[in-house]
Short mmCIF file of C-alpha atoms in Angstrom, two decimals:
data_model
loop_
_atom_site.label_atom_id
_atom_site.label_comp_id
_atom_site.label_asym_id
_atom_site.label_seq_id
_atom_site.Cartn_x
_atom_site.Cartn_y
_atom_site.Cartn_z
CA MET Z 461 114.51 75.05 87.51
CA ASN Z 462 117.04 76.35 90.05
CA ARG Z 463 116.36 79.90 88.96
CA LEU Z 464 112.60 79.44 89.19
CA TRP Z 465 112.93 78.10 92.74
CA LYS Z 466 115.23 81.01 93.64
CA GLU Z 467 112.75 83.58 92.34
CA PHE Z 468 109.86 81.82 94.09
CA SER Z 469 111.51 81.22 97.45
CA LYS Z 470 112.93 84.72 97.95
CA GLY Z 471 109.43 86.05 98.65
CA LEU Z 472 108.93 83.54 101.45
CA TRP Z 473 111.74 84.89 103.65
CA LYS Z 474 114.68 86.74 102.07
CA ASP Z 475 112.47 89.42 100.50
CA LEU Z 476 109.31 88.88 102.55
CA PRO Z 477 107.24 91.88 101.35
CA PRO Z 478 105.87 93.53 104.53
CA PHE Z 479 108.81 92.75 106.81
CA LYS Z 480 111.91 92.71 104.60
CA LEU Z 481 110.96 95.01 101.71
CA VAL Z 482 108.41 96.98 103.77
CA LEU Z 483 105.97 97.14 100.84
CA GLY Z 484 102.18 97.01 100.78
CA LEU Z 485 101.75 98.24 104.35
CA CYS Z 486 98.33 99.85 103.78
CA PRO Z 487 96.38 96.55 103.67
CA VAL Z 488 98.75 95.05 106.25
CA LEU Z 489 97.59 97.64 108.76
CA ALA Z 490 94.01 98.10 107.62
CA VAL Z 491 92.52 94.64 107.01
CA THR Z 492 94.28 92.43 109.55
CA LYS Z 493 91.75 92.67 112.38
CA THR Z 494 91.12 88.96 111.84
CA ALA Z 495 93.00 86.08 110.26
CA ASP Z 496 90.11 85.59 107.80
CA ASN Z 497 90.51 89.13 106.47
CA GLY Z 498 94.27 88.74 106.13
CA LEU Z 499 93.93 85.45 104.27
CA GLY Z 500 91.21 86.81 101.96
CA MET Z 501 93.20 89.90 101.04
CA GLY Z 502 96.34 87.81 100.57
CA LEU Z 503 94.63 85.43 98.16
CA ALA Z 504 93.35 88.38 96.12
CA VAL Z 505 96.89 89.79 95.96
CA ILE Z 506 98.30 86.40 94.88
CA PHE Z 507 95.84 86.30 91.99
CA VAL Z 508 96.53 89.86 90.84
CA LEU Z 509 100.30 89.81 91.41
CA THR Z 510 100.94 86.50 89.65
CA LEU Z 511 98.78 87.23 86.61
CA SER Z 512 99.95 90.85 86.30
CA ASN Z 513 103.59 89.72 86.38
CA PHE Z 514 102.83 87.14 83.68
CA MET Z 515 100.93 89.53 81.42
CA ILE Z 516 103.41 92.38 81.81
CA SER Z 517 106.30 90.04 81.07
CA ILE Z 518 104.62 88.94 77.83
CA VAL Z 519 104.00 92.47 76.53
CA ARG Z 520 107.07 94.15 78.06
CA ASN Z 521 108.76 94.63 74.67
CA LEU Z 522 105.60 96.09 73.12
CA ILE Z 523 104.98 98.83 75.71
CA PRO Z 524 106.65 102.21 75.04
CA ALA Z 525 108.88 103.22 77.93
CA LYS Z 526 107.13 106.58 78.39
CA VAL Z 527 103.74 105.00 79.13
CA ARG Z 528 104.81 101.79 80.82
CA ILE Z 529 103.48 102.75 84.28
CA ALA Z 530 100.08 103.68 82.85
CA CYS Z 531 99.96 100.38 80.97
CA PHE Z 532 100.92 98.48 84.12
CA ILE Z 533 98.09 100.15 86.03
CA VAL Z 534 95.56 99.30 83.29
CA ILE Z 535 96.60 95.62 83.41
CA VAL Z 536 96.48 95.51 87.21
CA ALA Z 537 93.14 97.36 87.30
CA SER Z 538 91.58 94.84 84.90
CA LEU Z 539 92.65 91.97 87.14
CA VAL Z 540 91.38 93.76 90.26
CA VAL Z 541 87.96 94.16 88.64
CA ALA Z 542 87.96 90.40 88.00
CA VAL Z 543 88.84 89.79 91.67
CA GLU Z 544 86.03 92.10 92.81
CA LEU Z 545 83.46 90.28 90.67
CA LEU Z 546 84.65 86.87 91.89
CA MET Z 547 84.52 87.96 95.52
CA GLN Z 548 81.05 89.45 95.10
CA ALA Z 549 79.86 86.20 93.56
CA PHE Z 550 81.50 83.66 95.87
CA ALA Z 551 82.66 85.48 99.03
CA TYR Z 552 80.37 88.47 99.45
CA PRO Z 553 80.65 88.73 103.29
CA LEU Z 554 84.46 88.88 102.97
CA TYR Z 555 84.14 91.44 100.17
CA GLN Z 556 82.03 93.63 102.46
CA GLN Z 557 84.56 93.34 105.29
CA LEU Z 558 87.51 94.25 103.07
CA GLY Z 559 85.58 97.14 101.52
CA ILE Z 560 87.57 99.82 99.73
CA PHE Z 561 90.84 97.94 100.17
CA VAL Z 562 89.96 95.49 97.39
CA PRO Z 563 89.92 98.14 94.61
CA LEU Z 564 92.96 99.77 96.24
CA ILE Z 565 94.97 96.70 95.23
CA VAL Z 566 95.39 98.60 91.96
CA VAL Z 567 97.84 101.00 93.60
CA ASN Z 568 99.47 98.51 95.96
CA CYS Z 569 103.17 99.39 95.80
CA LEU Z 570 104.10 95.70 96.04
CA ILE Z 571 102.30 94.86 92.78
CA LEU Z 572 103.50 97.91 90.86
CA GLY Z 573 106.99 97.51 92.33
CA ARG Z 574 107.29 93.91 91.09
CA ALA Z 575 105.89 94.92 87.71
CA GLU Z 576 108.49 97.66 87.29
CA ALA Z 577 111.46 95.96 88.94
CA PHE Z 578 111.02 92.38 87.75
CA ALA Z 579 108.22 91.49 85.33
CA SER Z 580 109.11 94.23 82.86
CA ARG Z 581 112.69 92.91 82.68
CA ASN Z 582 112.30 89.13 82.77
CA ALA Z 583 110.72 86.22 80.90
CA PRO Z 584 107.23 84.92 81.77
CA LEU Z 585 108.19 81.84 83.84
CA PRO Z 586 110.54 83.67 86.24
CA SER Z 587 107.96 86.45 86.48
CA ILE Z 588 105.26 83.96 87.46
CA ALA Z 589 107.58 82.42 90.07
CA ASP Z 590 108.41 85.88 91.44
CA GLY Z 591 104.77 86.93 91.64
CA LEU Z 592 103.62 83.67 93.19
CA GLY Z 593 106.38 83.66 95.81
CA MET Z 594 105.88 87.30 96.73
CA GLY Z 595 102.11 86.79 96.86
CA ILE Z 596 102.34 83.76 99.13
CA GLY Z 597 104.80 85.54 101.41
CA PHE Z 598 102.47 88.53 101.56
CA THR Z 599 99.49 86.25 102.33
CA LEU Z 600 101.33 84.42 105.11
CA SER Z 601 102.36 87.76 106.62
CA LEU Z 602 98.82 89.17 106.59
CA THR Z 603 97.32 85.95 107.92
CA PHE Z 604 99.86 85.70 110.75
CA LEU Z 605 99.42 89.34 111.74
CA GLY Z 606 95.63 89.00 111.57
CA ALA Z 607 95.71 85.83 113.67
CA LEU Z 608 97.95 87.50 116.25
CA ARG Z 609 95.71 90.56 116.55
CA GLU Z 610 92.57 88.45 116.63
CA LEU Z 611 94.02 86.16 119.31
CA LEU Z 612 95.11 89.00 121.57
CA GLY Z 613 92.08 91.17 120.85
CA THR Z 614 89.27 88.61 121.07
CA GLY Z 615 90.79 85.31 122.19
CA GLU Z 616 89.84 83.71 118.86
CA VAL Z 617 91.64 82.61 115.70
CA PHE Z 618 89.63 82.19 112.47
CA GLY Z 619 86.54 82.70 114.58
CA ASN Z 620 87.31 79.75 116.87
CA GLN Z 621 87.73 80.34 120.60
CA VAL Z 622 91.30 79.58 121.64
CA MET Z 623 91.75 81.29 124.99
CA GLY Z 624 89.99 80.12 128.13
CA ALA Z 625 87.08 81.81 129.86
CA SER Z 626 89.42 83.68 132.19
CA PHE Z 627 91.20 85.45 129.31
CA GLU Z 628 90.75 89.23 129.25
CA PRO Z 629 90.87 90.40 125.59
CA PHE Z 630 93.07 93.36 124.68
CA SER Z 631 90.51 95.20 122.57
CA PHE Z 632 93.29 97.68 121.77
CA MET Z 633 94.84 95.06 119.45
CA VAL Z 634 91.91 95.03 117.00
CA GLU Z 635 91.94 98.82 116.72
CA ALA Z 636 94.13 100.89 114.41
CA PRO Z 637 96.85 101.61 117.02
CA GLY Z 638 97.11 97.88 117.72
CA ALA Z 639 97.99 97.27 114.08
CA PHE Z 640 100.93 99.67 114.33
CA VAL Z 641 102.12 98.11 117.58
CA CYS Z 642 101.98 94.54 116.22
CA LEU Z 643 103.64 95.53 112.96
CA GLY Z 644 106.38 97.43 114.80
CA VAL Z 645 107.12 94.48 117.09
CA LEU Z 646 107.23 92.05 114.16
CA LEU Z 647 109.46 94.39 112.13
CA ALA Z 648 111.86 94.65 115.08
CA LEU Z 649 111.84 90.86 115.48
CA MET Z 650 112.52 90.29 111.78
CA ASN Z 651 115.31 92.87 111.81
CA TRP Z 652 116.89 91.20 114.85
CA MET Z 653 116.72 87.77 113.18
CA THR Z 654 118.24 89.15 109.97
CA ASN Z 655 121.12 90.77 111.84
CA LEU Z 656 121.68 87.58 113.82
CA GLN Z 657 121.95 85.58 110.61
CA ARG Z 658 124.35 88.12 109.10
CA ARG Z 659 126.58 88.10 112.18
CA ARG Z 660 126.79 84.31 112.03
CA LYS Z 661 127.98 84.64 108.43
CA GLY Z 662 130.47 87.35 109.38
CA LEU Z 663 128.58 90.10 107.55
CA LYS Z 664 127.85 93.63 108.72
CA ALA Z 665 124.42 94.09 110.36
CA VAL Z 666 121.85 96.15 108.48
CA GLU Z 667 120.21 99.22 110.01
CA GLY Z 668 116.62 98.17 109.38
CA PRO Z 669 114.22 96.24 107.15
CA GLY Z 670 114.38 96.90 103.45
CA HIS Z 671 118.15 97.43 103.22
CA ASP Z 672 118.85 93.96 101.84
CA CYS Z 673 116.65 94.43 98.80
CA ALA Z 674 118.93 94.46 95.77
CA SER Z 675 116.54 92.13 93.97
CA CYS Z 676 113.61 94.52 94.35
CA GLY Z 677 114.80 97.61 92.48
CA ALA Z 678 111.74 99.56 93.60
CA CYS Z 679 113.80 102.17 95.46
CA SER Z 680 117.30 103.63 95.52
CA HIS Z 681 118.62 100.70 97.60
CA GLY Z 682 117.92 98.28 94.75
CA GLN Z 683 119.38 100.38 91.91
CA LYS Z 684 122.53 99.10 90.30
CA ALA Z 685 125.41 101.42 89.63
#
């Protein structure tokens, strides 16, 4: 149980995907004009990431090493098709707003990274916990960024007016450059908080997000000697 909680909770802060591992930035930048979009995309990623981790963990010993990436993509693509059909049936306006970024979940580096670094090397239960935690952390990040951009850009959050009548919206924030600015500010804030925590523990400060990612294994920083 302790291990399951550890694998689940790391995605909520220690390895928060967009801000600590810096993974899956394409939808983070593209679909977060509103909190609704961020939440919708995040829920789709939770579904795909959790089930793909589970399925890949089950068949990990049956997949030849030379074709493992292709097999991972086939599994993820099948789940993405299921998500598309569900969204078309029950949330069609959201599906239209997210557009091409729903099928692009297939090549989201967060999902493929967890498949390669974790699910293909661990049992089903820890893989489910890892996928669920990473997915929830990703969803919270997208929703927060979308709410921040929506608030500053329109004065609303989830379509509800928050700012008073005298508020002058920063329309820049709901455009593409605004996404980069918000993400950059949040990355700097997360990096500052991480370094502050490390200094309090007497550890050396890291140079930027993604350097404390030994559990990921998706890049050279996470490779073991």
